PDB file of C-alpha atoms and ligand atoms in Angstrom:
ATOM      1  CA  MET Z 578     102.289  85.385  61.630  1.00 80.00           C
ATOM      2  CA  ILE Z 579     105.227  87.639  61.350  1.00 84.00           C
ATOM      3  CA  GLU Z 580     108.504  87.380  59.389  1.00 84.00           C
ATOM      4  CA  GLN Z 581     111.630  86.486  61.182  1.00 85.00           C
ATOM      5  CA  GLU Z 582     113.570  89.653  59.790  1.00 86.00           C
ATOM      6  CA  MET Z 583     110.768  91.784  61.467  1.00 87.00           C
ATOM      7  CA  ILE Z 584     111.700  90.865  64.952  1.00 90.00           C
ATOM      8  CA  GLU Z 585     114.474  92.310  66.977  1.00 91.00           C
ATOM      9  CA  GLU Z 586     114.212  90.020  70.004  1.00 95.00           C
ATOM     10  CA  ILE Z 587     111.912  87.663  71.352  1.00 96.00           C
ATOM     11  CA  LEU Z 588     111.629  88.898  74.757  1.00 97.00           C
ATOM     12  CA  ILE Z 589     109.193  86.180  76.505  1.00 98.00           C
ATOM     13  CA  PRO Z 590     108.898  82.883  74.573  1.00 98.00           C
ATOM     14  CA  GLU Z 591     105.409  80.834  74.698  1.00 98.00           C
ATOM     15  CA  ASN Z 592     106.366  78.332  77.393  1.00 98.00           C
ATOM     16  CA  GLN Z 593     107.403  80.824  79.937  1.00 98.00           C
ATOM     17  CA  ILE Z 594     104.282  83.104  79.265  1.00 98.00           C
ATOM     18  CA  GLN Z 595     101.876  79.833  79.930  1.00 98.00           C
ATOM     19  CA  LYS Z 596     104.105  78.787  83.093  1.00 98.00           C
ATOM     20  CA  ARG Z 597     103.571  81.974  84.432  1.00 98.00           C
ATOM     21  CA  VAL Z 598     100.019  82.501  83.945  1.00 98.00           C
ATOM     22  CA  GLU Z 599      99.412  79.208  85.328  1.00 98.00           C
ATOM     23  CA  GLN Z 600     101.383  80.426  88.564  1.00 98.00           C
ATOM     24  CA  LEU Z 601      99.179  83.247  88.403  1.00 98.00           C
ATOM     25  CA  GLY Z 602      95.906  81.518  87.934  1.00 98.00           C
ATOM     26  CA  GLU Z 603      96.882  79.636  91.223  1.00 98.00           C
ATOM     27  CA  GLN Z 604      97.783  82.320  93.204  1.00 98.00           C
ATOM     28  CA  ILE Z 605      94.568  84.207  92.386  1.00 98.00           C
ATOM     29  CA  SER Z 606      92.484  81.077  93.085  1.00 98.00           C
ATOM     30  CA  ARG Z 607      94.157  80.569  96.503  1.00 98.00           C
ATOM     31  CA  ASP Z 608      93.414  84.465  97.259  1.00 98.00           C
ATOM     32  CA  TYR Z 609      89.863  84.450  96.089  1.00 98.00           C
ATOM     33  CA  GLN Z 610      88.974  81.067  97.932  1.00 97.00           C
ATOM     34  CA  GLY Z 611      85.312  81.061  99.024  1.00 97.00           C
ATOM     35  CA  LYS Z 612      84.464  84.019  96.826  1.00 97.00           C
ATOM     36  CA  GLN Z 613      83.197  84.972  93.458  1.00 97.00           C
ATOM     37  CA  LEU Z 614      85.494  86.847  91.259  1.00 98.00           C
ATOM     38  CA  PHE Z 615      84.514  89.554  88.661  1.00 98.00           C
ATOM     39  CA  CYS Z 616      87.096  90.010  86.222  1.00 98.00           C
ATOM     40  CA  ILE Z 617      87.233  93.100  83.989  1.00 98.00           C
ATOM     41  CA  GLY Z 618      89.277  92.558  80.920  1.00 96.00           C
ATOM     42  CA  VAL Z 619      90.525  96.069  79.425  1.00 94.00           C
ATOM     43  CA  LEU Z 620      90.111  95.639  75.599  1.00 93.00           C
ATOM     44  CA  ARG Z 621      91.508  94.875  73.499  1.00 91.00           C
ATOM     45  CA  GLY Z 622      94.878  93.776  74.536  1.00 93.00           C
ATOM     46  CA  ALA Z 623      94.019  91.809  77.710  1.00 96.00           C
ATOM     47  CA  ILE Z 624      91.858  89.152  75.992  1.00 95.00           C
ATOM     48  CA  VAL Z 625      94.397  86.734  75.008  1.00 97.00           C
ATOM     49  CA  PHE Z 626      95.842  87.140  78.531  1.00 98.00           C
ATOM     50  CA  LEU Z 627      92.417  86.697  80.234  1.00 98.00           C
ATOM     51  CA  ALA Z 628      91.344  83.846  78.153  1.00 97.00           C
ATOM     52  CA  ASP Z 629      94.402  81.810  79.207  1.00 98.00           C
ATOM     53  CA  LEU Z 630      94.528  83.145  82.682  1.00 98.00           C
ATOM     54  CA  ALA Z 631      90.685  82.520  83.207  1.00 97.00           C
ATOM     55  CA  ARG Z 632      91.367  78.566  82.504  1.00 97.00           C
ATOM     56  CA  TYR Z 633      93.792  78.595  85.469  1.00 97.00           C
ATOM     57  CA  ILE Z 634      91.575  79.936  88.132  1.00 97.00           C
ATOM     58  CA  LYS Z 635      89.551  77.687  89.894  1.00 97.00           C
ATOM     59  CA  VAL Z 636      86.870  79.884  91.871  1.00 98.00           C
ATOM     60  CA  PRO Z 637      83.678  81.125  90.408  1.00 98.00           C
ATOM     61  CA  MET Z 638      84.252  83.831  88.303  1.00 97.00           C
ATOM     62  CA  VAL Z 639      82.423  86.220  85.593  1.00 96.00           C
ATOM     63  CA  PHE Z 640      84.021  88.332  82.744  1.00 94.00           C
ATOM     64  CA  ASP Z 641      83.154  91.758  81.837  1.00 97.00           C
ATOM     65  CA  PHE Z 642      84.940  94.089  79.667  1.00 97.00           C
ATOM     66  CA  MET Z 643      85.735  97.593  79.502  1.00 95.00           C
ATOM     67  CA  SER Z 644      87.260  99.265  76.007  1.00 93.00           C
ATOM     68  CA  ILE Z 645      89.334 102.566  76.653  1.00 89.00           C
ATOM     69  CA  SER Z 646      91.194 104.604  74.522  1.00 80.00           C
ATOM     70  CA  SER Z 647      95.143 104.493  74.841  1.00 62.00           C
ATOM     71  CA  TYR Z 648      97.848 104.739  72.594  1.00 51.00           C
ATOM     72  CA  GLY Z 649      96.985 106.047  69.083  1.00 48.00           C
ATOM     73  CA  ILE Z 650      99.804 104.946  66.273  1.00 47.00           C
ATOM     74  CA  SER Z 651     102.481 107.592  67.804  1.00 46.00           C
ATOM     75  CA  THR Z 652     101.425 108.966  70.605  1.00 46.00           C
ATOM     76  CA  GLU Z 653     102.006 108.403  74.546  1.00 60.00           C
ATOM     77  CA  SER Z 654      99.570 108.043  77.186  1.00 64.00           C
ATOM     78  CA  SER Z 655      98.189 111.432  78.565  1.00 65.00           C
ATOM     79  CA  GLY Z 656      96.171 109.932  81.552  1.00 66.00           C
ATOM     80  CA  VAL Z 657      93.155 111.225  79.697  1.00 74.00           C
ATOM     81  CA  VAL Z 658      91.080 108.167  79.496  1.00 82.00           C
ATOM     82  CA  ARG Z 659      88.048 107.923  76.866  1.00 85.00           C
ATOM     83  CA  ILE Z 660      85.695 105.055  77.772  1.00 90.00           C
ATOM     84  CA  LEU Z 661      84.902 103.597  74.589  1.00 92.00           C
ATOM     85  CA  LYS Z 662      82.633 100.687  76.063  1.00 95.00           C
ATOM     86  CA  ASP Z 663      81.676 100.418  79.694  1.00 96.00           C
ATOM     87  CA  LEU Z 664      81.007  97.688  81.844  1.00 97.00           C
ATOM     88  CA  ASP Z 665      77.805  95.962  81.316  1.00 97.00           C
ATOM     89  CA  GLU Z 666      77.133  94.912  84.812  1.00 96.00           C
ATOM     90  CA  ASN Z 667      77.026  96.653  88.231  1.00 97.00           C
ATOM     91  CA  ILE Z 668      80.390  96.066  90.361  1.00 98.00           C
ATOM     92  CA  GLU Z 669      78.967  97.150  93.964  1.00 98.00           C
ATOM     93  CA  ASN Z 670      79.886  94.869  96.760  1.00 98.00           C
ATOM     94  CA  LYS Z 671      81.948  92.307  94.085  1.00 98.00           C
ATOM     95  CA  ASP Z 672      85.373  91.271  94.142  1.00 98.00           C
ATOM     96  CA  VAL Z 673      86.744  92.990  91.215  1.00 98.00           C
ATOM     97  CA  LEU Z 674      90.044  92.105  89.446  1.00 98.00           C
ATOM     98  CA  ILE Z 675      91.025  94.327  86.432  1.00 98.00           C
ATOM     99  CA  VAL Z 676      93.453  92.235  84.215  1.00 98.00           C
ATOM    100  CA  GLU Z 677      95.693  94.370  81.991  1.00 97.00           C
ATOM    101  CA  ASP Z 678      97.930  93.563  79.297  1.00 97.00           C
ATOM    102  CA  ILE Z 679     100.605  96.032  80.113  1.00 96.00           C
ATOM    103  CA  ILE Z 680     101.087  99.033  82.343  1.00 95.00           C
ATOM    104  CA  ASP Z 681     103.446 101.374  81.349  1.00 92.00           C
ATOM    105  CA  THR Z 682     103.429 105.021  82.793  1.00 91.00           C
ATOM    106  CA  GLY Z 683     100.432 103.751  85.154  1.00 92.00           C
ATOM    107  CA  LEU Z 684      98.237 106.914  84.116  1.00 90.00           C
ATOM    108  CA  THR Z 685      95.511 104.924  82.364  1.00 89.00           C
ATOM    109  CA  LEU Z 686      95.192 102.308  85.327  1.00 92.00           C
ATOM    110  CA  ASP Z 687      95.185 105.000  87.735  1.00 93.00           C
ATOM    111  CA  TYR Z 688      92.283 106.864  85.845  1.00 91.00           C
ATOM    112  CA  LEU Z 689      90.586 103.227  85.984  1.00 93.00           C
ATOM    113  CA  LEU Z 690      91.134 102.585  89.673  1.00 95.00           C
ATOM    114  CA  ARG Z 691      89.691 105.702  90.620  1.00 94.00           C
ATOM    115  CA  MET Z 692      86.725 105.572  88.449  1.00 93.00           C
ATOM    116  CA  LEU Z 693      85.818 101.937  89.483  1.00 97.00           C
ATOM    117  CA  LYS Z 694      86.571 102.437  93.149  1.00 97.00           C
ATOM    118  CA  SER Z 695      83.899 105.376  92.701  1.00 97.00           C
ATOM    119  CA  ARG Z 696      81.424 102.369  91.797  1.00 98.00           C
ATOM    120  CA  LYS Z 697      81.828 100.696  95.512  1.00 98.00           C
ATOM    121  CA  PRO Z 698      83.104  97.410  94.785  1.00 98.00           C
ATOM    122  CA  ALA Z 699      83.780  95.174  97.806  1.00 98.00           C
ATOM    123  CA  SER Z 700      87.496  94.880  96.488  1.00 98.00           C
ATOM    124  CA  LEU Z 701      89.576  96.002  93.808  1.00 98.00           C
ATOM    125  CA  LYS Z 702      92.823  94.609  92.294  1.00 98.00           C
ATOM    126  CA  VAL Z 703      94.887  94.459  89.752  1.00 98.00           C
ATOM    127  CA  CYS Z 704      96.555  91.767  87.401  1.00 98.00           C
ATOM    128  CA  THR Z 705      98.667  92.669  84.566  1.00 98.00           C
ATOM    129  CA  LEU Z 706     100.704  90.462  82.220  1.00 98.00           C
ATOM    130  CA  LEU Z 707     103.654  93.082  81.873  1.00 98.00           C
ATOM    131  CA  ASN Z 708     104.845  95.802  83.780  1.00 97.00           C
ATOM    132  CA  LYS Z 709     107.341  98.570  82.572  1.00 95.00           C
ATOM    133  CA  LYS Z 710     108.623  99.629  85.950  1.00 90.00           C
ATOM    134  CA  GLU Z 711     111.246 102.277  84.954  1.00 87.00           C
ATOM    135  CA  ARG Z 712     108.541 104.315  83.258  1.00 82.00           C
ATOM    136  CA  LYS Z 713     106.234 104.878  86.057  1.00 80.00           C
ATOM    137  CA  LYS Z 714     104.790 108.457  86.373  1.00 86.00           C
ATOM    138  CA  ILE Z 715     102.581 107.809  88.791  1.00 89.00           C
ATOM    139  CA  LYS Z 716     102.381 105.130  91.664  1.00 90.00           C
ATOM    140  CA  VAL Z 717      99.863 102.427  91.063  1.00 92.00           C
ATOM    141  CA  PRO Z 718      99.033  99.199  93.135  1.00 94.00           C
ATOM    142  CA  ILE Z 719      99.819  96.295  90.933  1.00 96.00           C
ATOM    143  CA  ASP Z 720      98.499  93.175  92.842  1.00 98.00           C
ATOM    144  CA  TYR Z 721      99.548  90.342  90.281  1.00 98.00           C
ATOM    145  CA  CYS Z 722     102.388  90.800  87.580  1.00 98.00           C
ATOM    146  CA  GLY Z 723     103.670  88.362  85.121  1.00 98.00           C
ATOM    147  CA  PHE Z 724     106.737  89.944  84.266  1.00 98.00           C
ATOM    148  CA  ASP Z 725     108.485  93.193  84.861  1.00 97.00           C
ATOM    149  CA  ILE Z 726     110.210  94.095  81.193  1.00 97.00           C
ATOM    150  CA  PRO Z 727     112.435  96.960  79.890  1.00 95.00           C
ATOM    151  CA  ASP Z 728     111.420 100.255  78.260  1.00 92.00           C
ATOM    152  CA  LYS Z 729     110.769  98.563  74.831  1.00 91.00           C
ATOM    153  CA  PHE Z 730     107.796  98.582  72.723  1.00 92.00           C
ATOM    154  CA  VAL Z 731     106.538  95.038  72.758  1.00 95.00           C
ATOM    155  CA  VAL Z 732     103.708  93.260  70.621  1.00 96.00           C
ATOM    156  CA  GLY Z 733     102.331  89.678  70.637  1.00 97.00           C
ATOM    157  CA  TYR Z 734     100.070  87.738  73.197  1.00 98.00           C
ATOM    158  CA  GLY Z 735      97.420  90.154  72.502  1.00 97.00           C
ATOM    159  CA  LEU Z 736      99.631  93.423  72.110  1.00 96.00           C
ATOM    160  CA  ASP Z 737      99.300  94.915  68.909  1.00 94.00           C
ATOM    161  CA  PHE Z 738     101.142  97.712  66.831  1.00 92.00           C
ATOM    162  CA  ASN Z 739      98.289  99.090  64.564  1.00 89.00           C
ATOM    163  CA  GLY Z 740      96.121  96.437  65.498  1.00 91.00           C
ATOM    164  CA  LEU Z 741      98.591  93.628  64.295  1.00 92.00           C
ATOM    165  CA  TYR Z 742     100.384  90.939  65.939  1.00 95.00           C
ATOM    166  CA  ARG Z 743      97.971  90.236  68.987  1.00 96.00           C
ATOM    167  CA  ASN Z 744      97.861  86.599  67.824  1.00 96.00           C
ATOM    168  CA  ILE Z 745     101.545  85.667  68.311  1.00 96.00           C
ATOM    169  CA  PRO Z 746     101.726  83.410  71.167  1.00 97.00           C
ATOM    170  CA  TYR Z 747     105.127  85.511  72.557  1.00 97.00           C
ATOM    171  CA  ILE Z 748     106.080  88.713  73.197  1.00 98.00           C
ATOM    172  CA  LEU Z 749     108.658  90.068  70.708  1.00 96.00           C
ATOM    173  CA  VAL Z 750     109.968  93.585  70.087  1.00 95.00           C
ATOM    174  CA  LEU Z 751     109.497  94.483  66.724  1.00 90.00           C
ATOM    175  CA  LYS Z 752     112.697  96.101  64.674  1.00 88.00           C
ATOM    176  CA  PRO Z 753     112.352  99.959  65.066  1.00 83.00           C
ATOM    177  CA  GLU Z 754     112.285 100.338  61.280  1.00 83.00           C
ATOM    178  CA  TYR Z 755     108.889  98.584  61.405  1.00 80.00           C
ATOM    179  CA  TYR Z 756     107.276 101.149  63.262  1.00 72.00           C
ATOM    180  CA  ASN Z 757     106.835 104.712  62.975  1.00 63.00           C
ATOM    181  CA  LYS Z 758     109.147 105.578  66.089  1.00 53.00           C
ATOM    182  CA  PRO Z 759     107.084 107.532  68.422  1.00 50.00           C
ATOM    183  CA  MET Z 760     108.863 109.984  70.951  1.00 44.00           C
ATOM    184  CA  ASP Z 761     109.488 107.709  73.659  1.00 46.00           C
ATOM    185  CA  TYR Z 762     110.126 104.662  71.442  1.00 43.00           C
TER     186      TYR Z 762
HETATM  187  P1  LIG V1982     100.018 103.581  80.422  1.00 68.54           P
HETATM  188  O1  LIG V1982      98.950 104.543  80.485  1.00 68.54           O
HETATM  189  O2  LIG V1982     100.229 102.784  81.617  1.00 68.54           O
HETATM  190  O3  LIG V1982     100.967 104.535  80.107  1.00 68.54           O
HETATM  191  O4  LIG V1982      99.497 102.937  78.963  1.00 68.54           O
HETATM  192  C1  LIG V1982      99.284 101.664  79.045  1.00 68.54           C
HETATM  193  C2  LIG V1982      98.738 101.473  77.565  1.00 68.54           C
HETATM  194  O5  LIG V1982      99.760 101.659  76.801  1.00 68.54           O
HETATM  195  C3  LIG V1982      98.676  99.657  77.519  1.00 68.54           C
HETATM  196  O6  LIG V1982      97.349  99.334  77.981  1.00 68.54           O
HETATM  197  C4  LIG V1982      98.819  99.661  75.990  1.00 68.54           C
HETATM  198  O7  LIG V1982      97.879  99.864  75.026  1.00 68.54           O
HETATM  199  C5  LIG V1982      99.711 100.892  75.809  1.00 68.54           C
HETATM  200  N1  LIG V1982     101.286 100.256  75.711  1.00 68.54           N
HETATM  201  C6  LIG V1982     102.175 100.567  76.480  1.00 68.54           C
HETATM  202  N2  LIG V1982     103.517 100.026  76.100  1.00 68.54           N
HETATM  203  C7  LIG V1982     102.944  99.552  75.072  1.00 68.54           C
HETATM  204  C8  LIG V1982     103.881  98.424  74.621  1.00 68.54           C
HETATM  205  O8  LIG V1982     105.192  98.355  74.714  1.00 68.54           O
HETATM  206  N3  LIG V1982     103.455  97.795  73.373  1.00 68.54           N
HETATM  207  C9  LIG V1982     101.978  97.954  73.163  1.00 68.54           C
HETATM  208  N4  LIG V1982     101.674  97.756  72.048  1.00 68.54           N
HETATM  209  N5  LIG V1982     101.362  98.885  73.858  1.00 68.54           N
HETATM  210  C10 LIG V1982     101.852  99.497  74.590  1.00 68.54           C
END
């Protein structure tokens, strides 16, 4: 999957991720008791997290997916988000939970929240596996967060570099020589 020499550090091992995802699933199940959850997975990074999380959610739920443009190979989020694939279903009057892999500056999420709010869901919350607290450029509400992480470029468990490493079951930091260091990383 990945050569040992490419790894700078394993930030979150697999067992810790699984334990935390289970806790999040339990918390979400309690909070949405008596309701039907409409989960929006943000492609492609969130699919691994959403697939695991969903199995710990005990209330009726449906999934839908959105694909938006985010980082290129060496650029930073600008907050100008392009929708590559919109939702298939209408979210009006539904209890919507956005499931994200990582929130960095918050610009992408801010855009997404404003856009989805205009579609008049009954409620709109956010669940992210990872949050880079120190990098926020804008205040965004995060209802469920797996882990606060430092300002490091991470891959694994759905997160990629150049499309690779999403299938690694833990979160790691790549050695800088293995990626083209963009301005901020
Ligand atoms: P934001 O708009 O919050 O700055 O950017 C969020 C998006 O940036 C994420 O959905 C993800 O695609 C990308 N991103 C931010 N930090 C990282 C990181 O450490 N690793 C990877 N693989 N993607 C990241």
